Amino acid sequence: MRSSWSQTIKRHYAKDSSQNKYITTPIFYVNAGPHIGHLYSAVLADAIVRYNNMLGHQTFFTTGTDEHGNKIKNAAATADLPNLEYCTRISQQFREMCDRFEVDYSRFIRTTEKQHCDAVYHFWKRLEERGHIYLGKYSGWYCVSDEAFLCNTELVEQRDSSGKVIKVSAESGNIVEWTEEENYKFRLSAFQNDLKYWLKDENTVRPALYHKTLSQWIDEGACLQDLSITRIRNKVPWAIPSPCDKSHSIYVWLDALVNYLTVLGYPNESYKELWPPTIQIIGKDILKFHGIYWPAFLIAAGLEPPKTLLCHAHWTIDHKKMSKSKGNVISPFEAASDYSEEGLRYFILREAIPQNDANYNSTKIVNILNSELADTLGNLVNRCVGKTVNPSKEFPNPARYWNVLQSQVADETRESLKSVGRKARKSYEEYNLHHVVDAVMNMLYCANKMVTYHEPWQLRKQVDNADSIKELKAVISLALESSRIGALILYPIIPRLSSSLLDFLNIPKENRTWANTAPEFFNNNSLKERHIEHNNLLLFKKIRSQ
């Protein structure tokens, strides 16, 4: 069986050329409502989906909520609600987060759905039939808060408030307890070589920092002890019962991970049309579960593991860890009331670098949104569509006016327009969305310099001078062409704002693909003279300092 699976994996691990892209967020745990870390995972995934759509790929994008385990049961008790009613209430908050922040999912799953329970049972039986599950004794450290079994290398000692030495998770800082019980176990130890093979492709886990971390874990093997995949049911009653022994509950992480199959209709054969996942977005705190347990479960079941895990770091608040005890958990809904949904989405995707913790700071948010969205982008458009400069609301044909302006700033603008699409595409492919924004802002900065240099408001006064009017039209054309290309490239990051600008510029829906990010000077089929909307556009309202 093992050698035959190796042959299977070698056949499947070819360069991905499929037009179908299956992209997922982690499903969010409903022990509490959404915070900006959840929002970041969701909008990062959505931006990658929208970028792939612009390239012409067919995408299937899933998100949802993880609703089993003792933490949920305890949270429901604290809220004085029945478990399912509590889960429904919090799940709805995550759905609302997605809807308000333009996270355009194809399927929103809840792990309390009957369809999911059926998929988990089928997956369990598949593992059982293939000899990967056995009844055994578990003795080791378990973290109730993290719902995780931990090995010694994942623990640190510290003193509690009374001075007593206790063991805690090195990752989360949560207390662990020694547990001994008879559980159903998964033969994780048998999959070290398969996991090493999966990781041979460096693109399997991005960025490289997390690929290196995961490879070290697997090489060392400490996290590859056989894994308990049930708990005694009277200890974890709010969970899916084991199909082979109703006195046991299925481990919440096995349950949760199968969601990525459930959403495709598994075990119905139709799931194979999109399997395996193209990109799975996860936070660094769940790398072990998605980078060790998940591919091992799939390989054991005879399924191909994900093509790419995109792992991102966390958010700090004014350089401090976000936590309930510190009272600094940021709600996306409250933050949106200060900065707007689109503004917050822009800041989060503009500020975060996948391999480094990002910092949430109110002053920085206001400065970035005002400087880049209100001033650099918004002001460029407004300078070229006002009654004084452009009373007839023209968007002069860029192909006709491309080479009219003879100045260094115009040359810089043209060069920037020619290269920005290539630079942005490279950054999207590398999941560095902050570099996408950098490329666009540099291009818009050049365009604003060009407008300032050529002074279109002065050119408009020389109505009897044909050369001045031609220069005026060239300035407007080059500036609005910069706005058009900037809006297209930023569409995956700020879809609502970009769509408003493209609508204002009268860009047809069919001309909003990635191919259209090339300057129209190079497009033989470019539109002739067009006009923009006559209504004024306030692209982004400047935020007053708080």
mmCIF file of N, CA and C in Angstrom, residues 249-307:
data_model
loop_
_atom_site.group_PDB
_atom_site.id
_atom_site.type_symbol
_atom_site.label_atom_id
_atom_site.label_comp_id
_atom_site.label_asym_id
_atom_site.label_seq_id
_atom_site.Cartn_x
_atom_site.Cartn_y
_atom_site.Cartn_z
ATOM 1 N N SER A 249 -16.042 10.518 21.665
ATOM 2 C CA SER A 249 -16.297 11.648 20.761
ATOM 3 C C SER A 249 -15.105 11.810 19.820
ATOM 4 N N ILE A 250 -15.392 12.166 18.580
ATOM 5 C CA ILE A 250 -14.314 12.390 17.607
ATOM 6 C C ILE A 250 -13.546 13.662 17.971
ATOM 7 N N TYR A 251 -12.236 13.570 17.923
ATOM 8 C CA TYR A 251 -11.345 14.701 18.195
ATOM 9 C C TYR A 251 -11.753 15.884 17.316
ATOM 10 N N VAL A 252 -11.887 17.053 17.947
ATOM 11 C CA VAL A 252 -12.424 18.213 17.234
ATOM 12 C C VAL A 252 -11.606 18.586 15.998
ATOM 13 N N TRP A 253 -10.291 18.331 16.004
ATOM 14 C CA TRP A 253 -9.494 18.717 14.844
ATOM 15 C C TRP A 253 -9.711 17.772 13.662
ATOM 16 N N LEU A 254 -9.952 16.494 13.908
ATOM 17 C CA LEU A 254 -10.301 15.603 12.798
ATOM 18 C C LEU A 254 -11.636 16.035 12.206
ATOM 19 N N ASP A 255 -12.586 16.287 13.072
ATOM 20 C CA ASP A 255 -13.900 16.786 12.654
ATOM 21 C C ASP A 255 -13.747 18.066 11.820
ATOM 22 N N ALA A 256 -13.018 19.038 12.348
ATOM 23 C CA ALA A 256 -12.909 20.350 11.697
ATOM 24 C C ALA A 256 -12.223 20.265 10.333
ATOM 25 N N LEU A 257 -11.151 19.494 10.239
ATOM 26 C CA LEU A 257 -10.384 19.433 8.990
ATOM 27 C C LEU A 257 -11.186 18.821 7.844
ATOM 28 N N VAL A 258 -12.081 17.907 8.161
ATOM 29 C CA VAL A 258 -12.877 17.262 7.099
ATOM 30 C C VAL A 258 -13.820 18.256 6.421
ATOM 31 N N ASN A 259 -14.030 19.430 7.025
ATOM 32 C CA ASN A 259 -14.903 20.429 6.402
ATOM 33 C C ASN A 259 -14.481 20.750 4.972
ATOM 34 N N TYR A 260 -13.159 20.689 4.717
ATOM 35 C CA TYR A 260 -12.665 21.043 3.383
ATOM 36 C C TYR A 260 -13.110 20.027 2.329
ATOM 37 N N LEU A 261 -13.481 18.833 2.768
ATOM 38 C CA LEU A 261 -14.076 17.825 1.882
ATOM 39 C C LEU A 261 -15.589 17.991 1.821
ATOM 40 N N THR A 262 -16.202 18.233 2.978
ATOM 41 C CA THR A 262 -17.660 18.362 3.049
ATOM 42 C C THR A 262 -18.181 19.397 2.057
ATOM 43 N N VAL A 263 -17.506 20.539 1.996
ATOM 44 C CA VAL A 263 -18.003 21.650 1.166
ATOM 45 C C VAL A 263 -18.046 21.300 -0.320
ATOM 46 N N LEU A 264 -17.283 20.284 -0.730
ATOM 47 C CA LEU A 264 -17.265 19.867 -2.137
ATOM 48 C C LEU A 264 -18.240 18.728 -2.407
ATOM 49 N N GLY A 265 -18.994 18.315 -1.374
ATOM 50 C CA GLY A 265 -19.973 17.258 -1.568
ATOM 51 C C GLY A 265 -19.495 15.871 -1.197
ATOM 52 N N TYR A 266 -18.274 15.752 -0.660
ATOM 53 C CA TYR A 266 -17.731 14.455 -0.243
ATOM 54 C C TYR A 266 -18.737 13.756 0.670
ATOM 55 N N PRO A 267 -18.945 12.436 0.497
ATOM 56 C CA PRO A 267 -18.196 11.487 -0.352
ATOM 57 C C PRO A 267 -18.735 11.327 -1.779
ATOM 58 N N ASN A 268 -19.701 12.169 -2.179
ATOM 59 C CA ASN A 268 -20.152 12.138 -3.573
ATOM 60 C C ASN A 268 -18.953 12.359 -4.506
ATOM 61 N N GLU A 269 -18.890 11.600 -5.584
ATOM 62 C CA GLU A 269 -17.730 11.633 -6.488
ATOM 63 C C GLU A 269 -17.457 13.022 -7.065
ATOM 64 N N SER A 270 -18.450 13.909 -7.023
ATOM 65 C CA SER A 270 -18.270 15.248 -7.605
ATOM 66 C C SER A 270 -17.165 16.035 -6.917
ATOM 67 N N TYR A 271 -16.812 15.672 -5.680
ATOM 68 C CA TYR A 271 -15.770 16.427 -4.969
ATOM 69 C C TYR A 271 -14.442 16.370 -5.713
ATOM 70 N N LYS A 272 -14.243 15.310 -6.505
ATOM 71 C CA LYS A 272 -12.963 15.118 -7.187
ATOM 72 C C LYS A 272 -12.707 16.175 -8.261
ATOM 73 N N GLU A 273 -13.773 16.848 -8.713
ATOM 74 C CA GLU A 273 -13.607 17.877 -9.748
ATOM 75 C C GLU A 273 -12.713 19.013 -9.267
ATOM 76 N N LEU A 274 -12.703 19.278 -7.963
ATOM 77 C CA LEU A 274 -11.930 20.403 -7.424
ATOM 78 C C LEU A 274 -10.808 19.963 -6.482
ATOM 79 N N TRP A 275 -10.721 18.678 -6.208
ATOM 80 C CA TRP A 275 -9.700 18.214 -5.256
ATOM 81 C C TRP A 275 -8.363 17.997 -5.957
ATOM 82 N N PRO A 276 -7.226 18.313 -5.337
ATOM 83 C CA PRO A 276 -7.043 18.821 -3.976
ATOM 84 C C PRO A 276 -7.155 20.337 -3.903
ATOM 85 N N PRO A 277 -7.182 20.893 -2.684
ATOM 86 C CA PRO A 277 -7.222 22.352 -2.552
ATOM 87 C C PRO A 277 -6.005 22.993 -3.210
ATOM 88 N N THR A 278 -6.248 24.109 -3.879
ATOM 89 C CA THR A 278 -5.164 24.843 -4.525
ATOM 90 C C THR A 278 -4.366 25.638 -3.496
ATOM 91 N N ILE A 279 -5.086 26.404 -2.675
ATOM 92 C CA ILE A 279 -4.447 27.222 -1.631
ATOM 93 C C ILE A 279 -5.331 27.169 -0.386
ATOM 94 N N GLN A 280 -4.729 26.836 0.748
ATOM 95 C CA GLN A 280 -5.438 26.869 2.020
ATOM 96 C C GLN A 280 -4.777 27.900 2.923
ATOM 97 N N ILE A 281 -5.524 28.951 3.247
ATOM 98 C CA ILE A 281 -4.993 30.030 4.094
ATOM 99 C C ILE A 281 -5.170 29.631 5.553
ATOM 100 N N ILE A 282 -4.099 29.756 6.332
ATOM 101 C CA ILE A 282 -4.144 29.412 7.758
ATOM 102 C C ILE A 282 -3.293 30.395 8.555
ATOM 103 N N GLY A 283 -3.570 30.505 9.857
ATOM 104 C CA GLY A 283 -2.705 31.254 10.759
ATOM 105 C C GLY A 283 -1.581 30.363 11.262
ATOM 106 N N LYS A 284 -0.490 30.970 11.698
ATOM 107 C CA LYS A 284 0.681 30.185 12.101
ATOM 108 C C LYS A 284 0.408 29.304 13.318
ATOM 109 N N ASP A 285 -0.613 29.661 14.117
ATOM 110 C CA ASP A 285 -0.928 28.870 15.307
ATOM 111 C C ASP A 285 -1.563 27.527 14.969
ATOM 112 N N ILE A 286 -2.046 27.355 13.730
ATOM 113 C CA ILE A 286 -2.660 26.073 13.347
ATOM 114 C C ILE A 286 -1.858 25.375 12.244
ATOM 115 N N LEU A 287 -0.572 25.721 12.151
ATOM 116 C CA LEU A 287 0.285 25.092 11.138
ATOM 117 C C LEU A 287 0.446 23.597 11.394
ATOM 118 N N LYS A 288 0.598 23.191 12.661
ATOM 119 C CA LYS A 288 0.780 21.767 12.962
ATOM 120 C C LYS A 288 -0.434 20.947 12.503
ATOM 121 N N PHE A 289 -1.610 21.464 12.751
ATOM 122 C CA PHE A 289 -2.826 20.727 12.424
ATOM 123 C C PHE A 289 -3.020 20.595 10.915
ATOM 124 N N HIS A 290 -2.681 21.670 10.181
ATOM 125 C CA HIS A 290 -2.862 21.662 8.724
ATOM 126 C C HIS A 290 -1.643 21.122 7.976
ATOM 127 N N GLY A 291 -0.472 21.185 8.630
ATOM 128 C CA GLY A 291 0.762 20.783 7.955
ATOM 129 C C GLY A 291 1.247 19.394 8.320
ATOM 130 N N ILE A 292 0.694 18.808 9.389
ATOM 131 C CA ILE A 292 1.062 17.437 9.789
ATOM 132 C C ILE A 292 -0.171 16.540 9.807
ATOM 133 N N TYR A 293 -1.142 16.857 10.665
ATOM 134 C CA TYR A 293 -2.316 15.986 10.796
ATOM 135 C C TYR A 293 -3.103 15.894 9.491
ATOM 136 N N TRP A 294 -3.405 17.051 8.894
ATOM 137 C CA TRP A 294 -4.288 17.094 7.722
ATOM 138 C C TRP A 294 -3.710 16.314 6.534
ATOM 139 N N PRO A 295 -2.478 16.587 6.083
ATOM 140 C CA PRO A 295 -1.960 15.794 4.962
ATOM 141 C C PRO A 295 -1.818 14.314 5.306
ATOM 142 N N ALA A 296 -1.488 14.001 6.566
ATOM 143 C CA ALA A 296 -1.372 12.586 6.959
ATOM 144 C C ALA A 296 -2.736 11.901 6.902
ATOM 145 N N PHE A 297 -3.781 12.565 7.404
ATOM 146 C CA PHE A 297 -5.136 12.004 7.302
ATOM 147 C C PHE A 297 -5.496 11.739 5.840
ATOM 148 N N LEU A 298 -5.216 12.705 4.988
ATOM 149 C CA LEU A 298 -5.594 12.584 3.577
ATOM 150 C C LEU A 298 -4.823 11.456 2.895
ATOM 151 N N ILE A 299 -3.531 11.399 3.116
ATOM 152 C CA ILE A 299 -2.715 10.345 2.512
ATOM 153 C C ILE A 299 -3.209 8.979 2.987
ATOM 154 N N ALA A 300 -3.526 8.903 4.281
ATOM 155 C CA ALA A 300 -4.031 7.641 4.834
ATOM 156 C C ALA A 300 -5.345 7.226 4.166
ATOM 157 N N ALA A 301 -6.157 8.214 3.803
ATOM 158 C CA ALA A 301 -7.443 7.935 3.160
ATOM 159 C C ALA A 301 -7.310 7.741 1.649
ATOM 160 N N GLY A 302 -6.080 7.854 1.130
ATOM 161 C CA GLY A 302 -5.864 7.686 -0.302
ATOM 162 C C GLY A 302 -6.158 8.932 -1.109
ATOM 163 N N LEU A 303 -6.154 10.083 -0.447
ATOM 164 C CA LEU A 303 -6.444 11.351 -1.115
ATOM 165 C C LEU A 303 -5.191 12.211 -1.191
ATOM 166 N N GLU A 304 -5.162 13.081 -2.182
ATOM 167 C CA GLU A 304 -4.000 13.954 -2.349
ATOM 168 C C GLU A 304 -4.068 15.123 -1.366
ATOM 169 N N PRO A 305 -2.966 15.457 -0.710
ATOM 170 C CA PRO A 305 -2.959 16.605 0.206
ATOM 171 C C PRO A 305 -2.971 17.929 -0.559
ATOM 172 N N PRO A 306 -3.145 19.045 0.155
ATOM 173 C CA PRO A 306 -3.242 20.354 -0.507
ATOM 174 C C PRO A 306 -2.003 20.686 -1.334
ATOM 175 N N LYS A 307 -2.208 21.485 -2.365
ATOM 176 C CA LYS A 307 -1.077 21.943 -3.177
ATOM 177 C C LYS A 307 -0.256 22.976 -2.419
#
